[in-house]
Short mmCIF file of C-alpha atoms and ligand atoms in Angstrom, two decimals:
data_model
loop_
_atom_site.label_atom_id
_atom_site.label_comp_id
_atom_site.label_asym_id
_atom_site.label_seq_id
_atom_site.Cartn_x
_atom_site.Cartn_y
_atom_site.Cartn_z
CA MET A 1 -13.69 23.70 -38.34
CA LYS A 2 -15.20 24.98 -35.11
CA LYS A 3 -12.51 23.10 -33.18
CA LEU A 4 -9.77 24.66 -35.31
CA VAL A 5 -11.05 28.19 -34.69
CA ALA A 6 -11.17 27.53 -30.95
CA LEU A 7 -7.63 26.18 -31.02
CA MET A 8 -6.35 29.21 -32.93
CA ALA A 9 -7.98 31.54 -30.40
CA LEU A 10 -6.10 29.77 -27.61
CA LEU A 11 -2.78 29.78 -29.42
CA PRO A 12 -1.56 33.32 -28.50
CA LEU A 13 -2.39 32.67 -24.84
CA THR A 14 -0.52 29.41 -24.63
CA THR A 15 2.43 30.82 -26.60
CA GLY A 16 2.57 33.80 -24.24
CA ALA A 17 2.50 31.57 -21.19
CA VAL A 18 5.27 29.40 -22.57
CA LEU A 19 7.38 32.50 -23.40
CA ALA A 20 6.79 34.00 -19.95
CA GLN A 21 7.87 30.77 -18.27
CA ALA A 22 10.87 30.52 -20.53
CA THR A 23 12.17 33.93 -19.33
CA TYR A 24 12.90 32.64 -15.79
CA PRO A 25 16.52 31.51 -15.53
CA GLY A 26 17.51 27.93 -15.01
CA GLY A 27 14.06 26.70 -15.93
CA ASN A 28 12.91 27.64 -12.43
CA PRO A 29 9.23 28.20 -11.70
CA PRO A 30 8.19 31.88 -11.63
CA PRO A 31 8.65 33.60 -8.25
CA LYS A 32 5.54 34.02 -6.15
CA PRO A 33 4.00 37.48 -6.67
CA GLU A 34 3.67 37.79 -2.86
CA LEU A 35 7.43 38.23 -2.67
CA THR A 36 7.15 41.75 -4.09
CA GLU A 37 4.08 42.81 -2.09
CA VAL A 38 4.59 45.27 0.79
CA TRP A 39 1.88 45.33 3.48
CA SER A 40 3.27 47.62 6.14
CA PRO A 41 3.56 50.29 7.34
CA VAL A 42 0.07 51.18 6.16
CA PRO A 43 -0.11 54.81 4.97
CA PRO A 44 -2.23 56.85 7.38
CA LYS A 45 -5.67 57.82 6.16
CA VAL A 46 -6.08 61.46 5.14
CA GLU A 47 -9.44 62.80 4.16
CA PRO A 48 -8.95 64.98 1.09
CA GLY A 49 -10.62 68.38 0.79
CA ARG A 50 -14.11 68.35 -0.63
CA MET A 51 -12.88 70.26 -3.64
CA LEU A 52 -9.45 70.56 -5.24
CA GLY A 53 -7.40 73.12 -3.30
CA GLN A 54 -9.37 72.67 -0.08
CA PRO A 55 -7.33 71.50 2.92
CA PRO A 56 -7.13 67.78 3.66
CA SER A 57 -7.73 66.53 7.19
CA ASP A 58 -4.07 66.66 8.26
CA ALA A 59 -3.42 70.23 7.03
CA ILE A 60 -2.42 73.12 9.29
CA ILE A 61 -4.61 76.07 8.38
CA LEU A 62 -2.40 79.16 8.28
CA PHE A 63 -5.13 81.73 7.72
CA ASN A 64 -8.57 81.34 9.19
CA GLY A 65 -10.16 84.07 7.02
CA ARG A 66 -11.10 86.17 10.07
CA ASP A 67 -7.92 87.52 11.63
CA LEU A 68 -4.13 87.39 11.43
CA SER A 69 -3.62 85.57 14.72
CA GLY A 70 -1.26 83.09 13.08
CA TRP A 71 0.87 85.85 11.59
CA GLU A 72 3.27 88.56 12.70
CA SER A 73 5.14 91.43 11.11
CA VAL A 74 8.67 90.61 10.00
CA ASN A 75 9.64 93.90 11.65
CA GLY A 76 8.22 92.71 14.98
CA GLY A 77 4.75 93.00 16.46
CA ALA A 78 1.38 92.21 14.98
CA ALA A 79 0.85 91.72 11.25
CA GLN A 80 -0.53 94.96 9.84
CA TRP A 81 -2.24 93.63 6.72
CA ALA A 82 -6.00 94.05 6.36
CA VAL A 83 -8.50 91.20 6.51
CA GLU A 84 -11.50 91.59 4.23
CA ASN A 85 -13.94 89.10 2.80
CA GLY A 86 -11.98 86.14 4.17
CA GLU A 87 -8.82 87.43 2.48
CA MET A 88 -5.64 89.08 3.76
CA VAL A 89 -4.55 92.22 1.91
CA ASP A 90 -1.10 93.83 1.69
CA GLN A 91 -1.33 97.38 3.05
CA PRO A 92 0.87 100.39 2.25
CA LYS A 93 3.98 100.41 4.46
CA ALA A 94 2.71 97.40 6.43
CA GLY A 95 5.82 95.36 5.74
CA HIS A 96 6.24 91.65 5.10
CA ILE A 97 4.32 89.25 7.29
CA GLN A 98 5.21 85.73 8.34
CA THR A 99 3.65 82.79 10.10
CA ARG A 100 4.29 82.56 13.84
CA GLN A 101 4.94 78.88 13.32
CA ALA A 102 8.18 77.68 11.72
CA PHE A 103 8.36 74.87 9.18
CA GLY A 104 10.82 72.60 7.42
CA ASP A 105 9.61 70.29 4.66
CA VAL A 106 6.09 71.17 3.59
CA GLN A 107 3.35 70.88 1.06
CA LEU A 108 1.92 74.40 0.82
CA HIS A 109 -1.27 75.61 -0.82
CA ILE A 110 -1.81 79.35 -1.18
CA GLU A 111 -4.09 81.42 -3.38
CA TRP A 112 -3.38 84.98 -4.43
CA MET A 113 -4.96 87.74 -6.44
CA ILE A 114 -3.51 90.88 -7.96
CA PRO A 115 -5.99 93.68 -8.68
CA VAL A 116 -6.22 95.17 -12.17
CA LEU A 117 -3.53 97.84 -12.22
CA PRO A 118 -3.14 100.81 -14.58
CA PRO A 119 -1.06 100.07 -17.71
CA GLU A 120 1.83 102.25 -16.56
CA ARG A 121 2.49 99.73 -13.78
CA LYS A 122 4.95 97.50 -15.64
CA GLY A 123 7.62 94.87 -15.12
CA GLN A 124 8.41 94.17 -11.48
CA ASP A 125 6.08 97.00 -10.43
CA ARG A 126 2.95 95.15 -11.54
CA GLY A 127 1.53 93.62 -8.38
CA ASN A 128 4.76 92.37 -6.89
CA SER A 129 4.62 90.16 -3.82
CA GLY A 130 6.07 86.76 -3.04
CA VAL A 131 5.72 83.56 -1.07
CA TYR A 132 8.89 82.75 0.88
CA LEU A 133 9.67 79.27 2.14
CA GLN A 134 11.47 79.38 5.48
CA GLY A 135 11.47 83.17 5.16
CA LEU A 136 14.36 82.94 2.67
CA TYR A 137 13.40 81.41 -0.66
CA GLU A 138 10.93 83.36 -2.79
CA VAL A 139 8.40 82.00 -5.22
CA GLN A 140 7.56 85.17 -7.12
CA VAL A 141 4.09 86.66 -7.14
CA LEU A 142 3.64 89.15 -9.98
CA ASP A 143 1.13 89.94 -12.70
CA THR A 144 3.12 88.67 -15.66
CA TYR A 145 0.11 87.44 -17.64
CA ASP A 146 0.92 90.05 -20.30
CA ASN A 147 3.79 91.97 -18.77
CA PRO A 148 7.35 91.35 -19.96
CA THR A 149 10.09 91.28 -17.33
CA TYR A 150 13.19 89.18 -16.73
CA VAL A 151 11.92 85.62 -16.95
CA ASN A 152 13.49 84.48 -13.70
CA GLY A 153 11.39 87.20 -12.07
CA GLU A 154 8.03 86.13 -13.54
CA ALA A 155 5.23 84.64 -11.49
CA GLY A 156 6.18 81.03 -10.82
CA ALA A 157 9.91 81.85 -10.79
CA ILE A 158 12.23 81.05 -7.95
CA TYR A 159 13.25 84.65 -7.82
CA LYS A 160 16.37 85.32 -9.92
CA GLN A 161 17.24 81.61 -9.94
CA SER A 162 14.79 79.70 -12.07
CA ALA A 163 12.23 80.85 -14.64
CA PRO A 164 8.89 79.04 -14.67
CA LEU A 165 8.61 76.21 -17.21
CA VAL A 166 5.50 77.84 -18.64
CA ASN A 167 3.35 80.91 -18.05
CA ALA A 168 0.18 79.45 -16.53
CA LEU A 169 -1.27 82.68 -15.17
CA LYS A 170 -4.83 83.85 -15.51
CA PRO A 171 -5.43 87.53 -16.23
CA ALA A 172 -5.94 89.82 -13.22
CA PRO A 173 -8.08 89.99 -11.14
CA ASN A 174 -8.51 86.21 -11.24
CA TRP A 175 -7.43 84.18 -8.25
CA GLN A 176 -4.28 82.14 -8.85
CA ALA A 177 -3.14 79.11 -6.84
CA TYR A 178 0.25 77.82 -5.89
CA ASP A 179 0.73 74.23 -4.80
CA ILE A 180 4.27 73.82 -3.58
CA VAL A 181 6.27 70.83 -2.42
CA TYR A 182 9.34 72.02 -0.58
CA TYR A 183 12.20 70.16 1.04
CA ALA A 184 14.39 72.29 3.28
CA PRO A 185 18.16 72.37 2.78
CA ARG A 186 20.27 70.12 4.97
CA PHE A 187 23.43 71.33 6.65
CA TYR A 188 26.36 69.55 8.26
CA LYS A 189 27.15 70.30 11.89
CA ASP A 190 29.86 72.74 10.83
CA GLY A 191 27.26 74.74 8.88
CA THR A 192 28.30 73.75 5.38
CA LEU A 193 25.63 72.69 2.93
CA ALA A 194 24.86 68.97 2.73
CA GLU A 195 21.84 69.14 0.40
CA PRO A 196 20.22 72.18 -1.21
CA ALA A 197 16.53 72.95 -0.78
CA ARG A 198 14.30 71.36 -3.41
CA ILE A 199 11.10 72.84 -4.72
CA THR A 200 8.30 71.80 -7.01
CA VAL A 201 5.64 74.39 -7.85
CA LEU A 202 2.32 74.09 -9.61
CA LEU A 203 0.69 77.34 -10.68
CA ASN A 204 -3.03 76.92 -11.26
CA GLY A 205 -2.43 73.17 -11.38
CA VAL A 206 0.31 73.46 -14.02
CA LEU A 207 3.90 72.43 -13.26
CA VAL A 208 6.17 75.49 -13.32
CA GLN A 209 9.10 74.29 -11.16
CA SER A 210 10.10 70.65 -11.16
CA ASN A 211 12.25 69.61 -8.21
CA PHE A 212 14.49 72.66 -8.63
CA ALA A 213 17.59 72.73 -6.42
CA ILE A 214 17.49 76.18 -4.83
CA LYS A 215 20.90 77.85 -4.93
CA GLY A 216 20.54 79.80 -1.68
CA PRO A 217 18.41 82.65 -0.33
CA THR A 218 16.79 84.61 -3.17
CA ASP A 219 17.94 88.20 -3.43
CA TYR A 220 17.38 91.27 -5.60
CA ARG A 221 21.09 91.96 -6.14
CA MET A 222 23.31 89.40 -4.48
CA LEU A 223 24.19 85.94 -5.76
CA PRO A 224 22.71 83.24 -3.54
CA VAL A 225 24.88 81.88 -0.73
CA TYR A 226 23.56 79.34 1.77
CA LYS A 227 23.87 79.93 5.48
CA ALA A 228 22.87 77.14 7.87
CA HIS A 229 19.44 77.52 9.40
CA GLY A 230 16.70 75.54 11.04
CA ASP A 231 12.95 75.69 10.50
CA GLY A 232 11.58 79.01 9.32
CA PRO A 233 8.25 80.76 8.70
CA ILE A 234 6.20 81.11 5.55
CA MET A 235 6.66 84.78 4.65
CA LEU A 236 4.57 86.97 2.36
CA GLN A 237 6.25 89.91 0.69
CA ALA A 238 4.74 93.40 0.92
CA HIS A 239 5.23 95.79 -2.00
CA ASN A 240 2.26 98.13 -1.39
CA ASN A 241 0.24 96.50 -4.15
CA ALA A 242 -2.96 95.44 -2.36
CA VAL A 243 -2.20 91.83 -3.33
CA ARG A 244 -4.66 89.46 -1.68
CA TYR A 245 -4.15 85.99 -0.23
CA ARG A 246 -6.60 83.35 0.93
CA ASN A 247 -6.95 79.60 1.58
CA ILE A 248 -3.45 79.08 2.96
CA TRP A 249 -2.54 75.70 4.43
CA VAL A 250 0.44 73.43 4.84
CA ARG A 251 1.07 69.79 5.47
CA LYS A 252 4.33 68.89 7.18
CA LEU A 253 6.23 66.31 5.20
MG1 LIG B 1 8.37 89.49 -5.21
#
């Protein structure tokens, strides 16, 4: 009896092995698993941040928390935003600011906070700002936690092109985080579009844009039309809303 039980326990194993062998054509022996192993090139080591959202070892820090040395005004000259408490703050009439460095394909992390605004500040007037890839393509920043507006203008939208998949905002004045994977558009030598820009956005760790093909520069009124360009800055939109940013870093892809 003991022998029979032991035999029955083995049965599924042996049957499985026989079936697996039988699936190889021509009765050939199974291929060596080494044939599908790849050993080089070895991915370079990157030390991750100590906590989620902290820069890994190969990140370029875009804001050091002390000054705006890495930034300039879009209108020319020094960036006129304030720096307080390790955060940069949009100032009235200061204008958009952008990184001095230009980028193509990037992984971008950026945190932002909109102060609690009076209830009469509604729709697109409720803490509007924006994170622009290559100075042209806006990921909307807006307090749309409980603030109806056109959905392709909500936080997490590619402005006027793609609504976020979900509303993953926290109520103001919580800090919110964008993690963005962006591939720049490609152009032929004659300037026509070869491949549109692609963007994936996580808002507070939640997927809100999934490999969206950007249709062209985002605009308030005009339909998007691509024009050939090279690398461009990360730009932050000013709308006189005292929106705050911190912990901004990129990795070139
Ligand atoms: Mg905006």
